[in-house]
mmCIF file of C-alpha atoms and ligand atoms in Angstrom:
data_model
loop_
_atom_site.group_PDB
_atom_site.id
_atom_site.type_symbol
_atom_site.label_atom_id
_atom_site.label_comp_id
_atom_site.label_asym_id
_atom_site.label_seq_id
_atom_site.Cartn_x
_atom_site.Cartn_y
_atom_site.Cartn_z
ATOM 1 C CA UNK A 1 0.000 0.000 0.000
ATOM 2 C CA UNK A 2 2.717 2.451 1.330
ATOM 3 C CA UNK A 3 5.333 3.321 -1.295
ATOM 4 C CA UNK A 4 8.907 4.718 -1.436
ATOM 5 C CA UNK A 5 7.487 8.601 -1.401
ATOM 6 C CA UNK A 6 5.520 7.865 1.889
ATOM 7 C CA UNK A 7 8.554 5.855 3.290
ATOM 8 C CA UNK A 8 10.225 8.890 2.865
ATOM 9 C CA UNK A 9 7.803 11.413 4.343
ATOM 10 C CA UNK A 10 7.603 8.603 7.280
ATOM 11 C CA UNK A 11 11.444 9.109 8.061
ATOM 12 C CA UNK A 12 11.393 12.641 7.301
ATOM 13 C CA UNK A 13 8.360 13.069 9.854
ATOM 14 C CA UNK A 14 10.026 11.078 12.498
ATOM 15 C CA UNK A 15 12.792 13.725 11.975
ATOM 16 C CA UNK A 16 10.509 16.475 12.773
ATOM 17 C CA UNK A 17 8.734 14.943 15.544
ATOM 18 C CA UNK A 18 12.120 14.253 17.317
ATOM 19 C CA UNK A 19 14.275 17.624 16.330
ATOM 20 C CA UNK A 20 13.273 19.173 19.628
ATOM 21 C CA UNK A 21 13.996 16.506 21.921
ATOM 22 C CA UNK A 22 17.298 16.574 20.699
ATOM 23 C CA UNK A 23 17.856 12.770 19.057
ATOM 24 C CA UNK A 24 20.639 12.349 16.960
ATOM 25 C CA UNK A 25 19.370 8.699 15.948
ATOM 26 C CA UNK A 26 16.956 6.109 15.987
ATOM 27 C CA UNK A 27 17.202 2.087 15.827
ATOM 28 C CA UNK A 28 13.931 -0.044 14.987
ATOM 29 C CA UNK A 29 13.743 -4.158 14.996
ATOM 30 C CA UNK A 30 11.264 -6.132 12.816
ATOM 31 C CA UNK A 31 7.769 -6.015 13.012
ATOM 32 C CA UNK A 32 5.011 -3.570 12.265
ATOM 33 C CA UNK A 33 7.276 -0.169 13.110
ATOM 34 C CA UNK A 34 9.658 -1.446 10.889
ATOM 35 C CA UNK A 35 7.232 -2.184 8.345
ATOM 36 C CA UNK A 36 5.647 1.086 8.730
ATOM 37 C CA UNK A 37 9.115 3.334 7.736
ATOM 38 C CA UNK A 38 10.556 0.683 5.435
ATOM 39 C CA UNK A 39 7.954 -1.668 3.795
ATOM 40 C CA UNK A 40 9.690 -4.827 5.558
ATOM 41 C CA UNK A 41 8.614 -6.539 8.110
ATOM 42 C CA UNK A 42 11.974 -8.198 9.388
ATOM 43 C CA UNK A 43 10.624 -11.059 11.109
ATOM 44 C CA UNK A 44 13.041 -12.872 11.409
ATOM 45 C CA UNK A 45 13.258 -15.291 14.960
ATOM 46 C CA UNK A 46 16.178 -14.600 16.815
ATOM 47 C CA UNK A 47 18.301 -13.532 13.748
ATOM 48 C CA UNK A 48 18.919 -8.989 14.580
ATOM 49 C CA UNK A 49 16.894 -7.574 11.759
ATOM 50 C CA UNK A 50 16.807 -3.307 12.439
ATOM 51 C CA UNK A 51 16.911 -0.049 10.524
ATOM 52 C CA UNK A 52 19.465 1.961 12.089
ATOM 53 C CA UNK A 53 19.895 5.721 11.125
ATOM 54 C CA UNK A 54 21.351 9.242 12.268
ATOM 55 C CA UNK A 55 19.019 11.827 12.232
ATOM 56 C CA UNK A 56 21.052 15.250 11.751
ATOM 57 C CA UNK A 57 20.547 17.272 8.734
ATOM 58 C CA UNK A 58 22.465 15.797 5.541
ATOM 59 C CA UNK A 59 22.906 12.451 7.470
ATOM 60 C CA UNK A 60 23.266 9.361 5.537
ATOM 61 C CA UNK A 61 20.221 7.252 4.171
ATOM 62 C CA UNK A 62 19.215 4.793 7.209
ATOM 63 C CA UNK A 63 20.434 1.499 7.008
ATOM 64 C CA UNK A 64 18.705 -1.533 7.015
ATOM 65 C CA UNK A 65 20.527 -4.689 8.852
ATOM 66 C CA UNK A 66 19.305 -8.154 7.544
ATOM 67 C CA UNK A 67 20.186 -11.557 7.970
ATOM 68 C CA UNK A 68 21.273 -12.219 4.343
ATOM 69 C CA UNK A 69 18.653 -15.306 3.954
ATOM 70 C CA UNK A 70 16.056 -12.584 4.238
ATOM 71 C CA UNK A 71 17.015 -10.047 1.739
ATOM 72 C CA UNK A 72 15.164 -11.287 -1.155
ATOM 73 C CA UNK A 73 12.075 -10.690 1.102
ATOM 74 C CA UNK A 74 13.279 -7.256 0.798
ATOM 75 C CA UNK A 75 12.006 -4.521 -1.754
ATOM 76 C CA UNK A 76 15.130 -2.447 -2.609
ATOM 77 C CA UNK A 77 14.029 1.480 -2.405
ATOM 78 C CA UNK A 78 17.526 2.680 -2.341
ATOM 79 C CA UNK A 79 15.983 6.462 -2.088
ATOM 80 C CA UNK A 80 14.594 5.358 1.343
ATOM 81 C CA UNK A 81 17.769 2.749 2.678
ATOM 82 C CA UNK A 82 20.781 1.180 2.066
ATOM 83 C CA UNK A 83 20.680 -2.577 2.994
ATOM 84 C CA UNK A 84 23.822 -4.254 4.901
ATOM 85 C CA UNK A 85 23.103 -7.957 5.046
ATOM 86 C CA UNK A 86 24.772 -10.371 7.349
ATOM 87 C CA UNK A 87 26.094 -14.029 7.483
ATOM 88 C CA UNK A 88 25.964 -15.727 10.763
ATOM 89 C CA UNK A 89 29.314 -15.555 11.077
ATOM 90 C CA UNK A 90 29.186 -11.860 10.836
ATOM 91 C CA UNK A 91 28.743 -9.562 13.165
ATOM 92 C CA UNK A 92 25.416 -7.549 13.124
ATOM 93 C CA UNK A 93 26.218 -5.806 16.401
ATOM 94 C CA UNK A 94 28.641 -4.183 14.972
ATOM 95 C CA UNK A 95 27.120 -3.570 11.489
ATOM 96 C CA UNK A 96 23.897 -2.049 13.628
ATOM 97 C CA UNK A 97 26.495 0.335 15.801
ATOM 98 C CA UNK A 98 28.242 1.536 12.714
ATOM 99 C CA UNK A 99 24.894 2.988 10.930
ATOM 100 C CA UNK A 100 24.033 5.258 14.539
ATOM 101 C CA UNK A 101 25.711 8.235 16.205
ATOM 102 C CA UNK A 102 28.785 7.444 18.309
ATOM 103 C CA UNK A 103 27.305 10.062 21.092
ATOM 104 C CA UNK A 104 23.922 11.834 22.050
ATOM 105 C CA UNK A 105 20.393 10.424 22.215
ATOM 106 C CA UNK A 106 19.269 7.007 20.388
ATOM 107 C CA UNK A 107 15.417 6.308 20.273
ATOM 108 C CA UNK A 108 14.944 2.386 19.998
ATOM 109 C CA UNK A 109 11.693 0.733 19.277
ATOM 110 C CA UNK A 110 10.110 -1.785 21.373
ATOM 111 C CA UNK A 111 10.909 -4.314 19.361
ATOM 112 C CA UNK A 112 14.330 -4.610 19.288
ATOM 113 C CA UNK A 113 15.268 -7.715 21.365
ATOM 114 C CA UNK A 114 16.418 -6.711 24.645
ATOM 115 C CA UNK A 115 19.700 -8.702 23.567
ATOM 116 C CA UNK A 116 20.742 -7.158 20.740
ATOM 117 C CA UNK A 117 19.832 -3.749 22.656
ATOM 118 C CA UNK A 118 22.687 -4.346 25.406
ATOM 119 C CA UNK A 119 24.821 -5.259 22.548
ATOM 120 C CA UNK A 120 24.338 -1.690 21.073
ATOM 121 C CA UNK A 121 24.829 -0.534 24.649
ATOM 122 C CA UNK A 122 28.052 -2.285 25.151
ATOM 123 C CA UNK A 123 29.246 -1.160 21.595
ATOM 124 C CA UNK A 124 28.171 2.554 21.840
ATOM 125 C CA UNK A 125 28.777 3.588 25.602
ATOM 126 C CA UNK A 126 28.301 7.003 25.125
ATOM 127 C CA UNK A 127 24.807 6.399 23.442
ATOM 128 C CA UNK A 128 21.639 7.259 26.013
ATOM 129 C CA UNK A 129 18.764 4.724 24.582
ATOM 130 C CA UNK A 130 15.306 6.415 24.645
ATOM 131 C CA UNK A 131 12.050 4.714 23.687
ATOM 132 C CA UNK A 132 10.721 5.398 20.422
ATOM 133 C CA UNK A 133 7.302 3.864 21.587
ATOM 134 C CA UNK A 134 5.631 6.714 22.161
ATOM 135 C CA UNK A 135 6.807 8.954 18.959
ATOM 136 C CA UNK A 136 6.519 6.171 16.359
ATOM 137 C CA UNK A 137 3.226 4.944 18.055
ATOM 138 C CA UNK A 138 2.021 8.745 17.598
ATOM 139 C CA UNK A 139 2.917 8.569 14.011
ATOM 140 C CA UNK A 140 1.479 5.362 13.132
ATOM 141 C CA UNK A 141 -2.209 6.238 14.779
ATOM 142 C CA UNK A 142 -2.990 8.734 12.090
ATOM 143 C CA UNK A 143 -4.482 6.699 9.960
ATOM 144 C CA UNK A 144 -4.530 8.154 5.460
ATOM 145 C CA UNK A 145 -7.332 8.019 3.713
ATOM 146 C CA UNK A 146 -6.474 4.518 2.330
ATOM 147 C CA UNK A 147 -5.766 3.137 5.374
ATOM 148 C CA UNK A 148 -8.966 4.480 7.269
ATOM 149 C CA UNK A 149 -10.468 2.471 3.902
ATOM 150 C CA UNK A 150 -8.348 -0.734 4.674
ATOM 151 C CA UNK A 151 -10.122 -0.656 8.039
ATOM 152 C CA UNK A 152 -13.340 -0.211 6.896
ATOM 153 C CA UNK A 153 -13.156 -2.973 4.544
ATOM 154 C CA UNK A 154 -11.425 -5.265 6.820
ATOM 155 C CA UNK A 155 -14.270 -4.577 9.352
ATOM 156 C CA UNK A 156 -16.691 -5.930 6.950
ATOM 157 C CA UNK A 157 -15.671 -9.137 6.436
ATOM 158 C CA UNK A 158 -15.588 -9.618 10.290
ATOM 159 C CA UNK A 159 -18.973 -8.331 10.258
ATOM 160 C CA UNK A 160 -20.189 -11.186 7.902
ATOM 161 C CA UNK A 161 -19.077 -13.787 10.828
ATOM 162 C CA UNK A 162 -21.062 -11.852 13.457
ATOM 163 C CA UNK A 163 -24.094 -11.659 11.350
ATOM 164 C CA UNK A 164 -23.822 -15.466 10.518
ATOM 165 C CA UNK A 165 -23.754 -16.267 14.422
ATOM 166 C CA UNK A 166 -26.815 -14.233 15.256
ATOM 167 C CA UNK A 167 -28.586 -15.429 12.571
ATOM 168 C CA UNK A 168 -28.284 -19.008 13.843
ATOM 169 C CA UNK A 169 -26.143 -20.351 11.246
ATOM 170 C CA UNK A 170 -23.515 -21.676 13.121
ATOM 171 C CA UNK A 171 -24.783 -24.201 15.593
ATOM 172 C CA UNK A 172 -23.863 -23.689 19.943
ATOM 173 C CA UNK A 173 -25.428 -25.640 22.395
ATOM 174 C CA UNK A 174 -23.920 -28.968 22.698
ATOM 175 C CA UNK A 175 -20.719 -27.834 21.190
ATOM 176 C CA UNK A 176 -17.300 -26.716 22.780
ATOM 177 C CA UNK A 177 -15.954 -23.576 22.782
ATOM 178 C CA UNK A 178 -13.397 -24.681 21.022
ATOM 179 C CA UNK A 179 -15.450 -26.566 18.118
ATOM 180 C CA UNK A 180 -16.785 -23.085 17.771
ATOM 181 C CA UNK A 181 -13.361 -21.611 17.684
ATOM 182 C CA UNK A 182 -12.738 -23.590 15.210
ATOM 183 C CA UNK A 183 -15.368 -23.212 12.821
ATOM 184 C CA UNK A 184 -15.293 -18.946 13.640
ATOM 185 C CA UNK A 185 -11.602 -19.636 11.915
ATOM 186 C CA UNK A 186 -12.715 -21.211 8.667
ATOM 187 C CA UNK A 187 -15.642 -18.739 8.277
ATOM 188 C CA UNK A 188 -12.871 -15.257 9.604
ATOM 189 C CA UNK A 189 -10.911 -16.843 6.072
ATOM 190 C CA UNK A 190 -14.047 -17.617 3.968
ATOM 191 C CA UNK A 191 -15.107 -13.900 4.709
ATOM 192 C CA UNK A 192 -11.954 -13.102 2.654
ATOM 193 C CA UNK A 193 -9.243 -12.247 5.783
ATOM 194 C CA UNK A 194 -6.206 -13.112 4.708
ATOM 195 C CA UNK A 195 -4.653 -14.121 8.577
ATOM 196 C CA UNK A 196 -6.621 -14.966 11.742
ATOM 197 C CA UNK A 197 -5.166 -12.887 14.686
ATOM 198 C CA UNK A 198 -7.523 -14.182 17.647
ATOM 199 C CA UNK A 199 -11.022 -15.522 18.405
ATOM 200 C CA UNK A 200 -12.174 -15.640 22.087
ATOM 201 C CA UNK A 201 -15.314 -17.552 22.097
ATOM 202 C CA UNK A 202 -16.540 -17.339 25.656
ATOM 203 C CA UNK A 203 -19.617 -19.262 27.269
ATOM 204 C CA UNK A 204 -21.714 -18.996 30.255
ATOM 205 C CA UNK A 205 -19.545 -17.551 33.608
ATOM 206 C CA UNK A 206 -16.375 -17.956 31.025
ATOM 207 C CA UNK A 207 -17.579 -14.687 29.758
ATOM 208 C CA UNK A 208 -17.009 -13.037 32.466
ATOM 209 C CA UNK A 209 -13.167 -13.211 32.009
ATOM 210 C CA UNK A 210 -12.809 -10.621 29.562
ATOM 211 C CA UNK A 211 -9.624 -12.523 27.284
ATOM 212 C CA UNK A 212 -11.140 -15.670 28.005
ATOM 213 C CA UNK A 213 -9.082 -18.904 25.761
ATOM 214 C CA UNK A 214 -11.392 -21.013 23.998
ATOM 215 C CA UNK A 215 -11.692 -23.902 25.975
ATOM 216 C CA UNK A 216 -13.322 -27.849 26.225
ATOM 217 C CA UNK A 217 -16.352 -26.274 27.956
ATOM 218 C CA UNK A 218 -19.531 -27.370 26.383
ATOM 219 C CA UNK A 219 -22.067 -24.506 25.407
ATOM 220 C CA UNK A 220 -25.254 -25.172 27.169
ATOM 221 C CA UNK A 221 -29.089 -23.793 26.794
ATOM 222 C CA UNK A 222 -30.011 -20.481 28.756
ATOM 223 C CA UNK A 223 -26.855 -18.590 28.627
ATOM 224 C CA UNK A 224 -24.662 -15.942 27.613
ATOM 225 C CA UNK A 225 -21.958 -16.383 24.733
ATOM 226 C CA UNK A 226 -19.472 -14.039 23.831
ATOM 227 C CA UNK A 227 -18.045 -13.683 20.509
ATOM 228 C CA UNK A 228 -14.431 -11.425 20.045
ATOM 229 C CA UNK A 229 -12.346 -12.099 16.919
ATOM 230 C CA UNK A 230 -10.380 -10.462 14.209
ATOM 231 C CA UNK A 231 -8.160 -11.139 11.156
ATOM 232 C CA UNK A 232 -6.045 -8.925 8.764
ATOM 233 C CA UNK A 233 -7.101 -8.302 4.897
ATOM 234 C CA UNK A 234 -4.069 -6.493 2.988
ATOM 235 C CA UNK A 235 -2.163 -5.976 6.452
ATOM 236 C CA UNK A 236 -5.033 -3.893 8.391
ATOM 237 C CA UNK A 237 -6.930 -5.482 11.274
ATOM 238 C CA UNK A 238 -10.808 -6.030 12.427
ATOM 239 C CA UNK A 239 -11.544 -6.776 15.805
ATOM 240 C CA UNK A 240 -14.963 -6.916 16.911
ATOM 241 C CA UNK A 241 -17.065 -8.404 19.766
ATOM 242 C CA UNK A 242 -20.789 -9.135 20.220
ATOM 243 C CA UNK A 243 -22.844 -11.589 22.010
ATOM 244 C CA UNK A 244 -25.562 -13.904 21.880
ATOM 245 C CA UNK A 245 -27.810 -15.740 24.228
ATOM 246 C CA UNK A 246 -28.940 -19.087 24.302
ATOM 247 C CA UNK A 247 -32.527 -18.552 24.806
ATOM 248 C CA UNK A 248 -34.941 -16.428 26.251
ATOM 249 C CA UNK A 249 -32.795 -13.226 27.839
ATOM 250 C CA UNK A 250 -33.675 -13.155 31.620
ATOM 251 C CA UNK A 251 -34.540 -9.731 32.779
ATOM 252 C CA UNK A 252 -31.280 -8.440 34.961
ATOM 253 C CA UNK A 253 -29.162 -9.501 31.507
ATOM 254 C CA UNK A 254 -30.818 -7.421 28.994
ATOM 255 C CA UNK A 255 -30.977 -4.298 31.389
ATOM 256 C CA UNK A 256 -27.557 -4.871 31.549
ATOM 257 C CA UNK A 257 -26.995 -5.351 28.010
ATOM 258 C CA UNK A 258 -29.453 -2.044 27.191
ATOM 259 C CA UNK A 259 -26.955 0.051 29.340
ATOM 260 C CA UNK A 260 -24.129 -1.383 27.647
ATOM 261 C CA UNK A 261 -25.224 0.031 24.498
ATOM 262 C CA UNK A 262 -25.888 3.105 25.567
ATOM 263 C CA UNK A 263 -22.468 3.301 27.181
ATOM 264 C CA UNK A 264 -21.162 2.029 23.700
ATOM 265 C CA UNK A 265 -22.810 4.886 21.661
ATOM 266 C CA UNK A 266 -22.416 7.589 24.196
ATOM 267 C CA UNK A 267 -18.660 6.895 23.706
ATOM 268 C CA UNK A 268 -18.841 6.677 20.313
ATOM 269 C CA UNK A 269 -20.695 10.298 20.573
ATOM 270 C CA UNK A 270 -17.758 11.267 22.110
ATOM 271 C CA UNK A 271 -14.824 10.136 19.417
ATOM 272 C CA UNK A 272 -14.698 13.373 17.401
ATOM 273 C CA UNK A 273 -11.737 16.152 16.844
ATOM 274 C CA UNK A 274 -11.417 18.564 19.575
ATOM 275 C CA UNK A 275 -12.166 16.076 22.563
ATOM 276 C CA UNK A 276 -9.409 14.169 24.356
ATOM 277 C CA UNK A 277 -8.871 10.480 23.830
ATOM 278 C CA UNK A 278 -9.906 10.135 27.814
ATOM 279 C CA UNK A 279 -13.111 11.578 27.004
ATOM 280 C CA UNK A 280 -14.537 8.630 25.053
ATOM 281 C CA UNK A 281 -13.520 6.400 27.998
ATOM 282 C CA UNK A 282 -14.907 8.389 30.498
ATOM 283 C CA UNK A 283 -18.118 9.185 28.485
ATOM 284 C CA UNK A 284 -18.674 4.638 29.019
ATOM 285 C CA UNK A 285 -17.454 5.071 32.288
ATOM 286 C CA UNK A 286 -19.427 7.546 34.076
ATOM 287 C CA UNK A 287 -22.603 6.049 31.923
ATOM 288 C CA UNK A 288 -21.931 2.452 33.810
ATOM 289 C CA UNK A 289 -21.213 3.956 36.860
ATOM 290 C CA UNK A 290 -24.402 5.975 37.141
ATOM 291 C CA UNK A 291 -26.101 2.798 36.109
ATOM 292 C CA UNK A 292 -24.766 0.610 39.013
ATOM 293 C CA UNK A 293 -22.239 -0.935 36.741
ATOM 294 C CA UNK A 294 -19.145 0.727 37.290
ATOM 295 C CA UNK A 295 -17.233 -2.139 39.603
ATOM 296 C CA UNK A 296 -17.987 -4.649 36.448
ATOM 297 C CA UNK A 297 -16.381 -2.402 33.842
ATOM 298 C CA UNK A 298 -12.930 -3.608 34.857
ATOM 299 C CA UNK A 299 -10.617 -2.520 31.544
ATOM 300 C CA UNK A 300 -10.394 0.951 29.383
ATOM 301 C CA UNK A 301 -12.709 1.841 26.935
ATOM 302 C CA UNK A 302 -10.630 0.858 23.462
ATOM 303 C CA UNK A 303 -7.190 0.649 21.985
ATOM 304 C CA UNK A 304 -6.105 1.896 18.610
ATOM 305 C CA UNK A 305 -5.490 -0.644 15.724
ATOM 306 C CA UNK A 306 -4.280 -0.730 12.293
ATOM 307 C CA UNK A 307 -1.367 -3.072 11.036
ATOM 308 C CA UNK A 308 -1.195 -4.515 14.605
ATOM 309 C CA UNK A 309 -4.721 -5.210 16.599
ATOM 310 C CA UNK A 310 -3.169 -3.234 19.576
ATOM 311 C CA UNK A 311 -1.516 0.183 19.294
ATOM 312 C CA UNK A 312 -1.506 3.827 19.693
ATOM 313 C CA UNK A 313 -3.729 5.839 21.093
ATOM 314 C CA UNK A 314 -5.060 3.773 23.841
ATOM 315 C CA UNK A 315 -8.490 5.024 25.000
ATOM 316 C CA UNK A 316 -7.811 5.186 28.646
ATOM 317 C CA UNK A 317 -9.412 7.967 31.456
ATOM 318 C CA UNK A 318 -5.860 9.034 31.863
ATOM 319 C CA UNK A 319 -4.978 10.110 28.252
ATOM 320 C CA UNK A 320 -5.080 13.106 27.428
ATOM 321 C CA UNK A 321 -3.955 13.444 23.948
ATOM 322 C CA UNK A 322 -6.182 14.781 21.756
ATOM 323 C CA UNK A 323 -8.286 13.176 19.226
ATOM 324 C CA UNK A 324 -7.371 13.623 15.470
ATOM 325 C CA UNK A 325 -8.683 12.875 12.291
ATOM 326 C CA UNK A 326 -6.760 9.806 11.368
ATOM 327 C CA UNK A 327 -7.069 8.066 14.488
ATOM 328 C CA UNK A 328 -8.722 4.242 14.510
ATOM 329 C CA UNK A 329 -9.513 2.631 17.922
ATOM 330 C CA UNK A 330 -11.606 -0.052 19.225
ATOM 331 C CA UNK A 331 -14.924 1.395 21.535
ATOM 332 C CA UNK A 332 -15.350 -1.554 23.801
ATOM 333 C CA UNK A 333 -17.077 -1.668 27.287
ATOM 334 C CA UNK A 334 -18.035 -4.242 29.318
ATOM 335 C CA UNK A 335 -19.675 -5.523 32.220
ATOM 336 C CA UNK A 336 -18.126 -8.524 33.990
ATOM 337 C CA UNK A 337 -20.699 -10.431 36.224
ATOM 338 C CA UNK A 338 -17.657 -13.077 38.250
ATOM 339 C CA UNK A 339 -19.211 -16.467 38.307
ATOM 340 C CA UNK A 340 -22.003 -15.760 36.143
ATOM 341 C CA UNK A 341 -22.060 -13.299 32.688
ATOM 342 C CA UNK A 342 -19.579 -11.444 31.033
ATOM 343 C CA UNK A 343 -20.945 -8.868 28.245
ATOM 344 C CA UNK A 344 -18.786 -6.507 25.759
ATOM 345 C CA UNK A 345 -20.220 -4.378 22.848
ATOM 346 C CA UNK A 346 -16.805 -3.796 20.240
ATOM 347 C CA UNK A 347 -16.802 -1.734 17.020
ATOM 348 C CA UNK A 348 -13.699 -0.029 15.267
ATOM 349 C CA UNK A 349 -14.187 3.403 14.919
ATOM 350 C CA UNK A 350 -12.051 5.773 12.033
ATOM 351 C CA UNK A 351 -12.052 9.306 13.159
ATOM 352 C CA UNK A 352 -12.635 11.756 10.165
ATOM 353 C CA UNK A 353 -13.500 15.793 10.500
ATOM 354 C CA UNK A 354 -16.821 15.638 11.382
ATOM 355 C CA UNK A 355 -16.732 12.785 14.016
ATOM 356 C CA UNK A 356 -16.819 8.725 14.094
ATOM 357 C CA UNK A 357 -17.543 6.704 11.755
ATOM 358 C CA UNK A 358 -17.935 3.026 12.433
ATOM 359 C CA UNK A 359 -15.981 0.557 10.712
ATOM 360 C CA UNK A 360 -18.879 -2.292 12.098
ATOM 361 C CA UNK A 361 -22.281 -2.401 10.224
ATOM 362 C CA UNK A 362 -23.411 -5.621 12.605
ATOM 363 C CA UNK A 363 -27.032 -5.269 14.658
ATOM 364 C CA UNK A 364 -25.465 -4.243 18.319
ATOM 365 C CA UNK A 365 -28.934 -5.869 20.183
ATOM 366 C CA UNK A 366 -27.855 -8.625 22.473
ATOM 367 C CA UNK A 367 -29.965 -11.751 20.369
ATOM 368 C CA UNK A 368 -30.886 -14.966 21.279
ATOM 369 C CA UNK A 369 -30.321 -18.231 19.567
ATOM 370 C CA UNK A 370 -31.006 -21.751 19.774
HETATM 371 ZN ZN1 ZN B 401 -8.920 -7.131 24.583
HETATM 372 ZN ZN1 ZN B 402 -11.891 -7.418 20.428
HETATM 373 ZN ZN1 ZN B 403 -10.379 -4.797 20.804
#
């Protein structure tokens, strides 16, 4: 999707972003921040795959360390990096060192192996290591245009799943939660995801624990069932939860389940440019609380997601960032009844200039099935 003239706006951003903290480099390891300033993943096991650059003005083009079996994973952009690829006898320590700043202030992502980190340390004592987390993370959760449409597309195949449970078409009583697990899976890849990422099928008081694992325990008659999966379509992420019930909805469960929703949309109210990320959390929160609920809402409000199903901004009553167009994040109460029910109501939201728009077209009543 990305290509070499966003790589380099990416780098030339993270430049920016950094100039007044005074930086003079930055080191990332594979995975998704990787991917996001050099279109390559470097997954590679144990094996030190990391862009490593200096960040003062007419510095060199980063460079991109790689186990030399994985370079003809690698798309050359030699206007965005230089690649230096290593042998196991080699040394990539050293080749790593030699692309960053003898002195001054290194930012390292999170996902450089601790390892090959106090390697760097031990090679470049006059380096301070900072974390890039929060500067990369801030970069990554405004979302283009294309991407905003990546989620919304992604969403929809999710959606199809959801829509299949509730309308009955994939049997639950008398089955495990893992059978259903199972057959989620094939339908996540059916939909047209190209990966599964995670499926928490969670039945009766096993809903109750919020990233419940999919277990042996049979689904019975007269209870609740919650549903919480995702996959990735071209690299971008769904995530969704819903829930259904086994039969007639007692009473106490769908008052619950009523103030869950309105929790859910007065968040979602909420998720617009000039309000602060903690304001969608709190606008759940305070809606639970004043409806008895608070105690049972026992996690924040959302996360953000894009090429990874957890990242920047985190929707949390203790962030204050602001909200900005660009920004995708889950909107995801619960209420967590120990020993009996668990309920959460999950859509992906894209923030664009007038507000939220969901990325989730599924029914949000709590339905029952047989
Ligand atoms: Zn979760
Ligand atoms: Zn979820
Ligand atoms: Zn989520």
């Amino acid at each position: 999707m990305a290509n070499a003239s966003d790589f380099i706006t990416r780098w030339q951003a993270l430049s920016d972003r950094v100039v007044d903290i005074d930086v003079a480099g930055v080191v990332v390891g594979g995975g998704p921040d990787l991917a996001y300033l050099t279109g390559h993943d470097g997954q590679s096991y144990e094996r030190l795959t990391a862009a490593a650059a200096s960040l003062h003005e007419g510095a060199p083009l980063p460079t991109l360390v790689t186990p030399k079996l994985e370079a003809a994973r690698i798309t050359p952009l030699p206007d965005v990096f230089a690649i230096s690829p290593w042998e196991d006898a080699d040394d990539p320590i050293a080749l790593t060192a030699a692309a960053l700043p003898s002195e001054g202030r290194v930012l390292v992502s999170d996902s450089l192996a601790a390892s090959h980190l106090l390697g760097l340390q031990q090679a470049l004592p006059n380096v301070t290591f900072l974390a890039l987390n929060e500067t990369l993370g801030g970069m990554r959760s405004i979302k283009s245009a294309d991407e905003r449409e990546a989620l919304r597309r992604v969403g929809g195949l999710a959606d199809k799943v959801q829509t299949q449970i509730r309308e009955g078409d994939m049997p639950l009583i008398g089955r495990t939660e893992k059978e259903v697990a199972a057959d989620v899976h094939d339908r996540l890849l059916a939909a047209g995801h190209d990966t599964v990422e995670f499926i928490i099928v969670a039945s009766g008081p096993n809903s109750a624990s919020p990233h419940h694992h999919p277990g042996d325990r049979v689904i019975e008659e007269g209870e609740m069932v919650l549903f919480d999966f995702g996959g990735s379509f071209n690299g971008f992420n769904s995530d969704i939860t819903r829930c259904v019930y086994t039969g007639p909805i007692p009473d106490e469960v769908a008052t619950a389940w009523a103030s869950l929703v309105a929790a859910q949309e007065l968040a979602f109210q909420a998720a617009k440019p000039g309000n602060k990320l903690k304001d969608v959390d709190l606008a759940a929160r305070n809606s639970l609380v004043a409806d008895g609920y608070g105690p049972e809402f026992i996690h924040r409000t959302g996360h953000g997601i894009g090429t990874e199903v957890h990242e920047h901004p985190y929707v949390m009553a203790t962030n204050e960032s602001p909200i900005e167009v660009g920004n995708a994040f889950s909107i995801e109460p619960g209420i967590y009844r120990d020993g009996q029910w668990g309920m959460r109501l999950e859509d992906i939201v894209v923030i664009e200039a007038d507000g939220a728009v969901r990325c989730n077209a599924t029914n949000r009543d709590l339905v029952s099935v047989s």
